[in-house]
Coordinates of C-alpha atoms in Angstrom, one line a residue:
X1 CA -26.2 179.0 56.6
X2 CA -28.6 178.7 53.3
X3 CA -27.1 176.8 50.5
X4 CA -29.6 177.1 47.7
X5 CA -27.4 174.6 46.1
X6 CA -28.0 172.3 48.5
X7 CA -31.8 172.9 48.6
X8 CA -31.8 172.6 44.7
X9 CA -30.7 168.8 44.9
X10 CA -33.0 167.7 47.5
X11 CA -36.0 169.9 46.0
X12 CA -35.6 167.9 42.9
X13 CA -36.4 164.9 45.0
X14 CA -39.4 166.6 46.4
X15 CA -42.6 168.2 45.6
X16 CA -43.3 171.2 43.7
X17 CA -47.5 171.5 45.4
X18 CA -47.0 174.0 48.1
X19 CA -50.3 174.3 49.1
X20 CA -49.9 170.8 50.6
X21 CA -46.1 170.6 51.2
X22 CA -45.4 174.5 52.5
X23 CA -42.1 173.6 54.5
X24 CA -40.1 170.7 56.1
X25 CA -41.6 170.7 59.7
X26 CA -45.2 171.2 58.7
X27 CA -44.9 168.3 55.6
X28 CA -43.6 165.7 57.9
X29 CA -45.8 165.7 61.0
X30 CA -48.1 162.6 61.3
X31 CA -51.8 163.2 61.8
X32 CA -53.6 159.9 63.5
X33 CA -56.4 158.1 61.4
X34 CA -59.9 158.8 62.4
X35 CA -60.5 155.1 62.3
X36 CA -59.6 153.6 65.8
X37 CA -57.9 149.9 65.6
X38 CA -59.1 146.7 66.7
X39 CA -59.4 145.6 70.1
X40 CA -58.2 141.9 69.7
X41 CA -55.1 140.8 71.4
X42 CA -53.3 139.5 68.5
X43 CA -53.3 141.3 65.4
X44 CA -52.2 140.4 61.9
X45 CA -49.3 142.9 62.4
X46 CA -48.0 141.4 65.6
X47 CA -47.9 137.9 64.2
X48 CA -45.7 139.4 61.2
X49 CA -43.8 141.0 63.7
X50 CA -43.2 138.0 65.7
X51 CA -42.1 135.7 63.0
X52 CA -40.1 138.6 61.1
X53 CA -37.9 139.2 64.7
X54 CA -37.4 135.5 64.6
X55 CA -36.9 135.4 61.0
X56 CA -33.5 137.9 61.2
X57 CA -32.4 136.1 64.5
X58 CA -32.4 133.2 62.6
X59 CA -30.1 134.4 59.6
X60 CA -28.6 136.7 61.8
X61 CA -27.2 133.5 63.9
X62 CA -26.9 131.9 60.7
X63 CA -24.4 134.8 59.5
X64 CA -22.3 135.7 63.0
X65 CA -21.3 132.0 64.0
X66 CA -18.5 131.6 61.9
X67 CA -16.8 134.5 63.8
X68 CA -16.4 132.7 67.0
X69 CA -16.2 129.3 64.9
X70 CA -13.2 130.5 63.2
X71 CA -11.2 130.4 66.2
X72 CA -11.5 126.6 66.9
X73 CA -11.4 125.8 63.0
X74 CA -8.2 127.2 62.3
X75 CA -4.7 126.2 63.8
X76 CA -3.3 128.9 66.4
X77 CA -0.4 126.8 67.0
X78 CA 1.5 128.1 64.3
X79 CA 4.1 130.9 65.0
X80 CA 3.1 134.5 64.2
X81 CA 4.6 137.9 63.4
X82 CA 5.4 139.9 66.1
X83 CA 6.8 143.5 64.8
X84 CA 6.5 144.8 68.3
X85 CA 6.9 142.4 71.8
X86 CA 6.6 145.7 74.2
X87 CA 3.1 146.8 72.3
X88 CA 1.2 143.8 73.8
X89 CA -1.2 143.0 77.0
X90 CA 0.3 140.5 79.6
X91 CA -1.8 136.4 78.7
X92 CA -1.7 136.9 83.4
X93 CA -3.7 134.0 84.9
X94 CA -5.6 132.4 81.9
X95 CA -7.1 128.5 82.0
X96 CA -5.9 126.2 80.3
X97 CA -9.0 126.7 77.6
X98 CA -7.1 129.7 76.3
X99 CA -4.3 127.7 75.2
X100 CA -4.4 128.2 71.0
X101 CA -6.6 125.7 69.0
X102 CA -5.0 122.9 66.9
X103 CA -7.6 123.4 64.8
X104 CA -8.4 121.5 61.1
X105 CA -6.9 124.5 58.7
X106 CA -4.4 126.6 58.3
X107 CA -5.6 129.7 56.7
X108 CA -3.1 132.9 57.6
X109 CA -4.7 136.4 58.5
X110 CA -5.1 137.5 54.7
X111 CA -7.1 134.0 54.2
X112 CA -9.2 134.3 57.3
X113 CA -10.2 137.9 56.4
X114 CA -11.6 136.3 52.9
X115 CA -13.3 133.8 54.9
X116 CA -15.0 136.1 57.1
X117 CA -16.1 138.7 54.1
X118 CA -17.0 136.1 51.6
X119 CA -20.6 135.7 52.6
X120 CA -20.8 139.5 51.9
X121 CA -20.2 139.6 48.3
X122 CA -23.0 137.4 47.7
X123 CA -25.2 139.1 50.6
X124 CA -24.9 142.2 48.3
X125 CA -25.9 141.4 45.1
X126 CA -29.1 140.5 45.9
X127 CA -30.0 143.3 47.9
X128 CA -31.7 145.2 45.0
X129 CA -33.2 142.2 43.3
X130 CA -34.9 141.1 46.4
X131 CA -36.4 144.8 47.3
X132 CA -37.8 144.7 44.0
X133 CA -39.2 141.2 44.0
X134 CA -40.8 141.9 47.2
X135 CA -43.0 144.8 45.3
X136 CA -43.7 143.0 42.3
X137 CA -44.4 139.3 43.8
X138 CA -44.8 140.1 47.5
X139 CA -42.1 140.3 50.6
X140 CA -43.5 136.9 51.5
X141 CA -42.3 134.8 49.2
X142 CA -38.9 136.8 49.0
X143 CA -38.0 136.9 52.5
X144 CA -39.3 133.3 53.6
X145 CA -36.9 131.5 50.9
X146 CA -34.1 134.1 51.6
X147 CA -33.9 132.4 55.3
X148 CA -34.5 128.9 53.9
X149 CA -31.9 129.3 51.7
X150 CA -29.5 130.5 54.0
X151 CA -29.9 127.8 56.7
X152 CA -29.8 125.5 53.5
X153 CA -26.2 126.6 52.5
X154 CA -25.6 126.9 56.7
X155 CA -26.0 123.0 57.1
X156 CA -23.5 122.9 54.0
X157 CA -21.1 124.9 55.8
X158 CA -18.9 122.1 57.6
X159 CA -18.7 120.2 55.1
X160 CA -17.3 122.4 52.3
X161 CA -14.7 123.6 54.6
X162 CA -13.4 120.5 54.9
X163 CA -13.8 119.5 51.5
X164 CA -11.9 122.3 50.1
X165 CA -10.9 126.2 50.8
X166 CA -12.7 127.4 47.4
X167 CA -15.8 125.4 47.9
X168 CA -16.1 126.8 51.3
X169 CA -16.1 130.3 50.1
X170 CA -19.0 129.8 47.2
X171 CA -20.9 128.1 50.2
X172 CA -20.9 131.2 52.3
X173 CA -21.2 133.5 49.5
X174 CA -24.7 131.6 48.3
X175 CA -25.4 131.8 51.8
X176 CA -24.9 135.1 51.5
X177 CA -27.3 135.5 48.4
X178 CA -29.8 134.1 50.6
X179 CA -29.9 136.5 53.2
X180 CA -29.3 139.3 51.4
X181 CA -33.2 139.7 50.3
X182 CA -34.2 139.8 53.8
X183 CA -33.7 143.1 54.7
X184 CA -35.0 144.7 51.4
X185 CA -38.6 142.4 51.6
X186 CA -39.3 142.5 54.8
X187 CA -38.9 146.5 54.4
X188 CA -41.7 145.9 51.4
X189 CA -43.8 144.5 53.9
X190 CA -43.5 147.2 56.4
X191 CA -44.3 149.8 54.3
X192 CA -47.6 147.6 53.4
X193 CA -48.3 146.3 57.0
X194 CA -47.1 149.2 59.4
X195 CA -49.2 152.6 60.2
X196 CA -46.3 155.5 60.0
X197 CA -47.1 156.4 63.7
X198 CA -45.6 152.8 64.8
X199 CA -43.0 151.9 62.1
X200 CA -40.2 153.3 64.3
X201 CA -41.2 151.3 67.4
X202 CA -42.0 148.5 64.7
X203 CA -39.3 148.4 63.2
X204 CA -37.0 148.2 65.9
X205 CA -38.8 145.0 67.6
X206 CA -38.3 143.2 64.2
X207 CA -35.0 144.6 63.0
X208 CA -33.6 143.9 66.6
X209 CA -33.8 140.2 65.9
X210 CA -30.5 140.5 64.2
X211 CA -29.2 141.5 67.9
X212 CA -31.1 138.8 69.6
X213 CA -29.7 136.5 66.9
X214 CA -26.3 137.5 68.0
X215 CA -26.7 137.8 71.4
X216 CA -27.6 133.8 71.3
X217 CA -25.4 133.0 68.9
X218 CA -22.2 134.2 69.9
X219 CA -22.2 132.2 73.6
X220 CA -24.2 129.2 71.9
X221 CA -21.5 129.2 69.0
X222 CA -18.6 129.6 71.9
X223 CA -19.5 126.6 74.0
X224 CA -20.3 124.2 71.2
X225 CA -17.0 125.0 69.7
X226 CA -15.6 124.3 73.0
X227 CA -16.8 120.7 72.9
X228 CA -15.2 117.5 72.0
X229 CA -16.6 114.7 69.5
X230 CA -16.0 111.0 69.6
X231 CA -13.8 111.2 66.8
X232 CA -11.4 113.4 68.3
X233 CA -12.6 116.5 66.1
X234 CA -14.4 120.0 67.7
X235 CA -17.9 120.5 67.8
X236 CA -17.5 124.0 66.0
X237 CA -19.7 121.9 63.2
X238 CA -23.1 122.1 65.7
X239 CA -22.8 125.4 65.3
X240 CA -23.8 125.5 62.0
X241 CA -26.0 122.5 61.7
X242 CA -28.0 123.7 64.8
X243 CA -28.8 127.1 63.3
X244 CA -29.3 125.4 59.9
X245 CA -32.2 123.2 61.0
X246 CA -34.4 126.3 63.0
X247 CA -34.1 128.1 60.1
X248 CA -35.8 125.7 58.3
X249 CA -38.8 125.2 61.0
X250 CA -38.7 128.8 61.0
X251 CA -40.1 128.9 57.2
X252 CA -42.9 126.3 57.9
X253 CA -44.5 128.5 59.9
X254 CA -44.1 131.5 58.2
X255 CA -45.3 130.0 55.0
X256 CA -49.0 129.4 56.7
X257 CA -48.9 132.4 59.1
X258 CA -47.8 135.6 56.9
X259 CA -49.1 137.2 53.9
X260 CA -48.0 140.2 51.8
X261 CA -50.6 142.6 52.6
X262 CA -53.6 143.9 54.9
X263 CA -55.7 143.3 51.7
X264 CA -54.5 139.8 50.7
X265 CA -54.4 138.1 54.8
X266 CA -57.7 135.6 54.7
X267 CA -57.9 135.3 58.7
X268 CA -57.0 139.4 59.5
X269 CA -59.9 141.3 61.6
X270 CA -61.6 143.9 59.4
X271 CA -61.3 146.4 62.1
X272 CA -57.5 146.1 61.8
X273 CA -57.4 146.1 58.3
X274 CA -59.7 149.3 58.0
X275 CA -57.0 150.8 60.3
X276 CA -53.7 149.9 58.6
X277 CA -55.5 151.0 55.1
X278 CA -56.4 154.1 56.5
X279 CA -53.1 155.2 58.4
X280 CA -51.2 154.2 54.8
X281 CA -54.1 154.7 52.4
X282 CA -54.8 152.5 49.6
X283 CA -52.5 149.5 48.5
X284 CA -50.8 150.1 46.0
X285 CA -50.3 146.9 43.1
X286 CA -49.3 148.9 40.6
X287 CA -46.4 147.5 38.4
X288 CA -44.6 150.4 36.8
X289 CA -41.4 150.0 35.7
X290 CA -38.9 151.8 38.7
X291 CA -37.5 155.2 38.0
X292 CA -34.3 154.3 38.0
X293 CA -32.4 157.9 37.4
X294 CA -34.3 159.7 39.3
X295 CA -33.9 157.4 42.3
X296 CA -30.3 157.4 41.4
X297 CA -30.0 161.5 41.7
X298 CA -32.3 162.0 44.7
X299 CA -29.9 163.6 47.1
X300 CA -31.7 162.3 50.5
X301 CA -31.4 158.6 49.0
X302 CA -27.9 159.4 48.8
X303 CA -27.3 160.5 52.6
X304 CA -29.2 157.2 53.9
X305 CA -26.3 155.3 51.9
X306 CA -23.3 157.2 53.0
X307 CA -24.7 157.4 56.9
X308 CA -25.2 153.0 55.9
X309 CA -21.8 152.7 55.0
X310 CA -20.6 154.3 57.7
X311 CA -23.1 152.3 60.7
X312 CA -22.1 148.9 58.8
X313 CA -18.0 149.8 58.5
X314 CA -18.5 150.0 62.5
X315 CA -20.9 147.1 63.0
X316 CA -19.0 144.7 61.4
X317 CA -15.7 145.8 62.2
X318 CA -17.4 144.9 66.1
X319 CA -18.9 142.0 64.5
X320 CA -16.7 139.6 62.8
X321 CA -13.1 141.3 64.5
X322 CA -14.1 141.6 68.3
X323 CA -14.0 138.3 69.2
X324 CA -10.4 138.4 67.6
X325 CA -9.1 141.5 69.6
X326 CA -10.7 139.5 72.7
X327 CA -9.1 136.3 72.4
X328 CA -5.4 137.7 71.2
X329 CA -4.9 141.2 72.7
X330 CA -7.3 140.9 75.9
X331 CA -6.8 136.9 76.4
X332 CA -10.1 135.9 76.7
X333 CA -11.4 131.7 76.1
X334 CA -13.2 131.2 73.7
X335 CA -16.1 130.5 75.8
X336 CA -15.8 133.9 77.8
X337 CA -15.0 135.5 74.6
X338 CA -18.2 134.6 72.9
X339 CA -20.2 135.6 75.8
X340 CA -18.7 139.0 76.0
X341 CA -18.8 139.7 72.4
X342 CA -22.6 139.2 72.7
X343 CA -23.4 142.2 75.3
X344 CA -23.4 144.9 73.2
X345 CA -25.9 143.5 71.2
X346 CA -27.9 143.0 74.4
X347 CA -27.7 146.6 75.3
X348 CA -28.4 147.7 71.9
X349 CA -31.3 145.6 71.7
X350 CA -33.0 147.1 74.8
X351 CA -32.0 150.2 74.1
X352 CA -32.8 150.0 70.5
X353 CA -36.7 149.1 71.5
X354 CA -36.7 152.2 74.0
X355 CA -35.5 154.8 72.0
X356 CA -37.9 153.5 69.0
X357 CA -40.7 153.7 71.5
X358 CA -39.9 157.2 72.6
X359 CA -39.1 158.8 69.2
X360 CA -42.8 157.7 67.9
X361 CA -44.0 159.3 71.1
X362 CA -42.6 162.5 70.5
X363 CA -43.7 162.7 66.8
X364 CA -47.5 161.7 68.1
X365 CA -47.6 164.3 71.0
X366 CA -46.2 167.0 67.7
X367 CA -43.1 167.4 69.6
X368 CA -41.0 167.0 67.0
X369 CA -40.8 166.2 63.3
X370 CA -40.4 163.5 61.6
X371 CA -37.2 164.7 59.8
X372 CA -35.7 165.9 62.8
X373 CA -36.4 162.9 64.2
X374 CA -34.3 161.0 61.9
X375 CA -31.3 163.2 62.3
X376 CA -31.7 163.4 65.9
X377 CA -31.4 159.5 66.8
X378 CA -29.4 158.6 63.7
X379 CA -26.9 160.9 65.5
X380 CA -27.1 159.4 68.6
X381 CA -26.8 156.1 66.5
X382 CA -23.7 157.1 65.2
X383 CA -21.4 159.1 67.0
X384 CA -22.1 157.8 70.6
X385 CA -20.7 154.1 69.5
X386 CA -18.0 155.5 68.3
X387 CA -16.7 157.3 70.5
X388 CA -16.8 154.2 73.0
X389 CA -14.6 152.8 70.1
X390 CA -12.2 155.5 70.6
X391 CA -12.2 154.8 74.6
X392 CA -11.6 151.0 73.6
X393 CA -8.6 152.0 72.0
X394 CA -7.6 154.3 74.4
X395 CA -7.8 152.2 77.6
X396 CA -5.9 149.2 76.0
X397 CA -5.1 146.0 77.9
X398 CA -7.5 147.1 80.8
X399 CA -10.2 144.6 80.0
X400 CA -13.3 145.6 82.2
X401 CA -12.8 149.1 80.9
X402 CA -13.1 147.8 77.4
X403 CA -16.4 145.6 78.1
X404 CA -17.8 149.0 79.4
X405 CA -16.8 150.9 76.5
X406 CA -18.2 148.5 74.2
X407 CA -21.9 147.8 76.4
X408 CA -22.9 151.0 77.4
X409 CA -22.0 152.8 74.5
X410 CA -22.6 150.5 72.5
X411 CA -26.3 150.1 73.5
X412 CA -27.0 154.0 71.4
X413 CA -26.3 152.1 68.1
X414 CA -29.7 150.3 68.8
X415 CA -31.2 154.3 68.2
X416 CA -30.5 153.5 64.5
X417 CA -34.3 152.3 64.1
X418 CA -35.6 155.4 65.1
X419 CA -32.8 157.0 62.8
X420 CA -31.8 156.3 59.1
X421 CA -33.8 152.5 58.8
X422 CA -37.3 153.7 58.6
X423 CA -36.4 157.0 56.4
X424 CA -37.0 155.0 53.4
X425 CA -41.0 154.3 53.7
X426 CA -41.3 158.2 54.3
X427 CA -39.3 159.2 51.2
X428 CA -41.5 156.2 49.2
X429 CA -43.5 153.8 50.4
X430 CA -44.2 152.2 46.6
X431 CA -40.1 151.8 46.4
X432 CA -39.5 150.8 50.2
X433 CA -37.9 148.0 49.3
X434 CA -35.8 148.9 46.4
X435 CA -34.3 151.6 47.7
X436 CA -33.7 150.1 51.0
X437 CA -31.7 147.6 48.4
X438 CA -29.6 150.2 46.8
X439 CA -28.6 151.5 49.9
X440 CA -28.3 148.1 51.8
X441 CA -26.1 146.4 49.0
X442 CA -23.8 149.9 48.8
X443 CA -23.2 149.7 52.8
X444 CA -22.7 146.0 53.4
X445 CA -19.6 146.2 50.8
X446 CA -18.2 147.5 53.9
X447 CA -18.9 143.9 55.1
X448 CA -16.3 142.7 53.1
X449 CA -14.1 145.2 53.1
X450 CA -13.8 146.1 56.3
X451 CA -12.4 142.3 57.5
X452 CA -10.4 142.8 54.4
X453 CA -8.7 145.8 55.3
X454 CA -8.3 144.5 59.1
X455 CA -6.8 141.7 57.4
X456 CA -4.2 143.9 56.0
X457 CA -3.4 146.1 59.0
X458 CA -3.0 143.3 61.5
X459 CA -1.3 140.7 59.1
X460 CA -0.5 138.6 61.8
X461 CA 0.9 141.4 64.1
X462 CA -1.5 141.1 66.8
X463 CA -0.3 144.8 68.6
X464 CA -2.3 147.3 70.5
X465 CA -0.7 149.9 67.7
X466 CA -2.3 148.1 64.9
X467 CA -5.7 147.6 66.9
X468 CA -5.9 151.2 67.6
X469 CA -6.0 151.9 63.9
X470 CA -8.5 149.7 63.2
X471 CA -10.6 151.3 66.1
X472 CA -10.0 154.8 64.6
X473 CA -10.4 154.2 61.2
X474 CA -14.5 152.8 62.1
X475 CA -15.1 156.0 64.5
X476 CA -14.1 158.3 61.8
X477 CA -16.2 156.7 59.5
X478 CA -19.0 156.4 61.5
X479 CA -19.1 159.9 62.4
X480 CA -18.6 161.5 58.9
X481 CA -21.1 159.9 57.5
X482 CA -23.5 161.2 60.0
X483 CA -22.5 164.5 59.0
X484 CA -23.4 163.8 55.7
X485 CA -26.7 162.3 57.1
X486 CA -27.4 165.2 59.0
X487 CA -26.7 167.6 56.4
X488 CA -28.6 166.2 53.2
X489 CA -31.1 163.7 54.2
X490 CA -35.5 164.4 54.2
X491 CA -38.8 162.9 55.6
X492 CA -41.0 164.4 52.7
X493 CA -42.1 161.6 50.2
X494 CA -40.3 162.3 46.7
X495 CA -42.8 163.8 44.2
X496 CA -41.5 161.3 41.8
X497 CA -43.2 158.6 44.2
X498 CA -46.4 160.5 44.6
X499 CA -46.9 160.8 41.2
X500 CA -46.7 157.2 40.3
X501 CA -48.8 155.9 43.0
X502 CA -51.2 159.6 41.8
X503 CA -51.4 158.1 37.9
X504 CA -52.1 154.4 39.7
X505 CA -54.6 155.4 41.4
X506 CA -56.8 156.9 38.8

C-alpha cells in the first residue's frame, strides 16, 4: 500500500537527480568495473581480511570468556530460591563435575547480571568516537589499539576480581571501551578497501571471526575452568590471561601488515589498487565536519538501528545466558556446557560465509537488488533464530531437542552479513564508520540490558516458567524489529553523502 508519508522520510535521505537515480531497483544494481583485478595470489585485501577475522576472534574471545568463567568463579553452593519445585528438569545421571562450584565469590543473580553487562557500557561509548576516528586518522590505528587495549584490561581481569567487586567492573568496562572501536574502524576500512560486488561475502569472512572467537572460546574457557592449580584455586584465570597475551601478538603483526587505504599500502600491486579505486572510485580524505542532523533524521539509518537492537537483544541473551540455562535447567558440566554453547556459532559461521557468497552472486548475475537483498537475508537473519528460540522454550527439559533448536536455526543468524551489516557503506561510504557507530552503540545497550533484565526475571528462580519468558521476550524482539527493517530501510546512497564527497572532489 503507498504511504507517501513514508516515502517523504526516506526521500529526504535520498537524492533528488532522477536522471541518475529514477527508482529503487534500477539505483541499486552494481555494474562491474571495466578494470579486471590482479592475478597474484595474495592481495592487499585478503591480508586485511585475514588479520581483521583474527582481529574480532581475538576480542571476541576476549569478551565471551567470562560467561563460562562465571560459573567456576562464583559459589553455587549457596541455597537458592525456588518459587516452583514441579517447574524444573530432573539433574538424571550427571558426573560428578556437575556438582555446583565452591567458587572464590559470592555474587547473587542481580550481581552476576552486572557482572556480565558491565563490559557493555563501556563497549558503547566508544562506538561513535571510534567510527569517526577511523575516517579522520585511519581504521588502522583505531582498530589495532582497540584489540590491544582489550587484551590489556583482559590480562587485568583476574586480578581485579579478586581484589575487589567495583574494581572488577571498571576493568571490564575499559575493556569494554577497547573493543568497542572495533566494529565502527574496521567498517571505515571496508568501505575504503572492499569493491561493493564482494563486501557482502567480505564482510562475512571478517565479521565471522567474532563466531570463530566464540566457537574456541567457549570449550577452551570450559576446560581451563575445569582445571586445578597447585594452590588449590581454579584455573578459570587462564582463561583470561591466555586470550590476553594473543591479543597482543595479534597487534604486532597488524601494525606492519595493514594500512588504511588502497592509496596509502607501500607493498599493494598496482593492478589491485587500480581495481579497488575503480569499483569505489576516488578516495575520499576529505575532513568535513559530519552532518550530524541530517544523519540523525535519515529514516533508513534509523531501521538498521531498530533491526540492531533487536539481532543484539537475541545474540546476547544466547550469549552470556545460555551457558546458564544449560548448566541449571538442562544439567549440563561445565565442560559439556561450553562445548555446546559454542555450536551455534559454528553453524552460523558456515552458514554466515555461504549465504554472503550467494547473495553477491545474485546481485552480480542482476537477479536481484541490492535493497531487496538486504531485506531478504536480514529476514532470514532475524526471524528464523527466533523462532528456534521459541522451539527451545517450547520443548523444555528435552535436551537434544534444544541443541537442535539452537544449531540449525541458529546457523540463519549468520545471513545477517548479507542483511543489515553492509547497508551502511551503500547508504555512505564517507560516514561508514560513524554511522555504523550510532547504530552499533544504540544496539549493544541491549548488551547490558538484556542480562540485566534476565537478572530480574530469574532472580534466583531457576524455572522453566521464568526461562520461557526470557526466550519469548528475545523472539518478539527480534522479529519486530525486522519488520521495521523491512518496512523503512534503503540501498541508495543519501544525497547528503554524495554531495559532500561531490564539493570534495572539485
Amino acid at each position: 500500500m503507498y504511504d507517501p508519508a513514508r516515502d517523504e522520510l526516506i526521500n529526504e535521505c535520498e537524492s533528488d537527480d532522477e536522471s541518475v537515480y529514477e527508482d529503487e531497483d534500477e539505483t541499486t544494481r552494481i555494474i562491474p568495473p571495466t578494470v579486471e583485478d590482479t592475478k597474484n595470489c595474495i592481495k592487499a585485501r585478503h591480508i586485511l581480511g585475514v588479520l581483521g577475522f583474527l582481529g574480532f576472534a581475538n576480542v571476541y574471545a576476549m569478551r565471551v570468556n567470562l560467561s563460562v568463567a562465571i560459573l567456576a568463579m562464583i559459589n553455587q553452593t549457596a541455597p537458592i530460591i525456588q518459587n516452583n519445585t514441579f517447574d524444573q528438569c530432573p539433574a538424571g545421571n550427571v558426573s560428578n563435575s556437575t556438582t555446583p562450584s565452591n567458587g572464590e565469590f559470592n555474587w547473587d543473580e542481580r550481581q552476576q547480571g552486572i557482572v556480565l553487562g558491565s563490559f557493555f557500557y563501556g563497549y558503547v561509548l566508544t562506538q561513535i568516537p571510534g567510527g569517526r576516528f577511523a575516517e579522520v586518522f585511519g581504521g588502522k590505528k583505531v582498530y589495532g589499539l582497540g584489540v590491544l587495549m582489550t587484551a590489556v584490561f583482559t590480562l587485568l581481569t583476574p586480578i581485579a576480581a579478586r581484589i575487589n567487586f567495583t574494581f572488577f567492573i571498571i576493568v571490564r568496562i575499559l575493556e569494554g571501551m577497547g573493543e568497542g572501536v572495533t566494529y565502527p574502524s574496521m567498517h571505515a576500512m571496508l568501505a575504503k578497501w572492499i569493491p561493493p560486488l564482494e563486501r557482502s561475502k567480505f564482510g562475512a569472512y571478517v565479521y565471522a571471526g567474532s563466531n570463530f572467537g566464540t566457537i574456541i572460546s567457549l570449550p577452551l574457557s570450559g576446560w581451563l575452568c575445569s582445571l586445578k592449580m597447585s594452590d588449590g584455586t581454579g584455573g578459570w584465570p587462564l582463561a583470561f590471561y591466555i586470550f590476553g597475551v594473543l591479543g597482543v601478538i595479534w597487534f604486532i603483526f597488524w601494525i606492519f601488515l595493514v594500512y588504511d587505504s588502497p592509496t596509502t599500502h607501500p607493498r599493494i600491486d598496482r593492478q589491485e589498487q587500480a581495481f579497488i579505486l575503480a569499483s569505489i572510485g576516488p578516495q575520499d580524505e576529505d575532513k568535513s565536519a559530519v552532518p550530524w542532523s541530517k544523519m540523525l533524521t535519515c529514516l533508513p539509518l534509523w531501521a538498521i538501528l531498530v533491526t540492531q537492537c533487536g539481532n543484539s537483544w537475541a545474540f546476547y541473551t544466547q550469549l552470556t545466558e545460555l551457558p546458564t540455562y544449560m548448566a541449571q535447567i538442562l544439567h549440563f558440566d561445565i565442560e559439556s556446557n561450553a562445548v555446546l554453547s559454542a555450536v551455534p556459532y559454528l553453524t552460523s559461521w558456515w552458514a554466515g560465509i555461504f549465504f554472503s557468497i550467494f547473495a553477491d552472486w545474485l546481485l552480480l548475475k542482476g537477479y536481484i537488488s541490492l535493497s531487496l537483498s538486504y531485506k531478504l537475508w536480514n529476514s532470514v537473519a532475524s526471524v528464523i533464530p527466533s523462532l528456534g528460540l521459541l522451539g527451545v522454550a517450547y520443548v523444555g527439559c528435552n535436551k537434544y531437542a534444544a541443541q537442535l533448536l539452537l544449531a540449525i536455526p541458529g546457523a540463519f543468524g549468520g545471513a545477517t552479513y548479507a542483511g543489515n551489516q553492509m547497508n551502511h557503506i551503500a547508504l555512505s561510504p564517507k560516514y561508514a564508520g560513524t554511522m555504523y557507530g550510532i547504530t552499533n552503540a544504540a544496539s549493544n545497550m541491549c548488551g547490558f540490558m538484556a542480562p540485566y533484565v534476565i537478572g530480574l526475571l530469574i532472580n534466583g528462580r531457576e524455572t522453566l516458567g521464568q526461562w520461557r519468558m526470557v526466550f519469548y521476550l528475545a523472539a518478539g524482539i527480534n522479529i519486530g524489529a525486522n519488520l521495521f527493517y523491512v518496512a523503512f530501510s534503503s540501498a541508495k546512497e543519501v544525497s547528503w553523502s554524495r554531495s559532500q564527497r561531490a564539493s570534495s572532489s572539485n
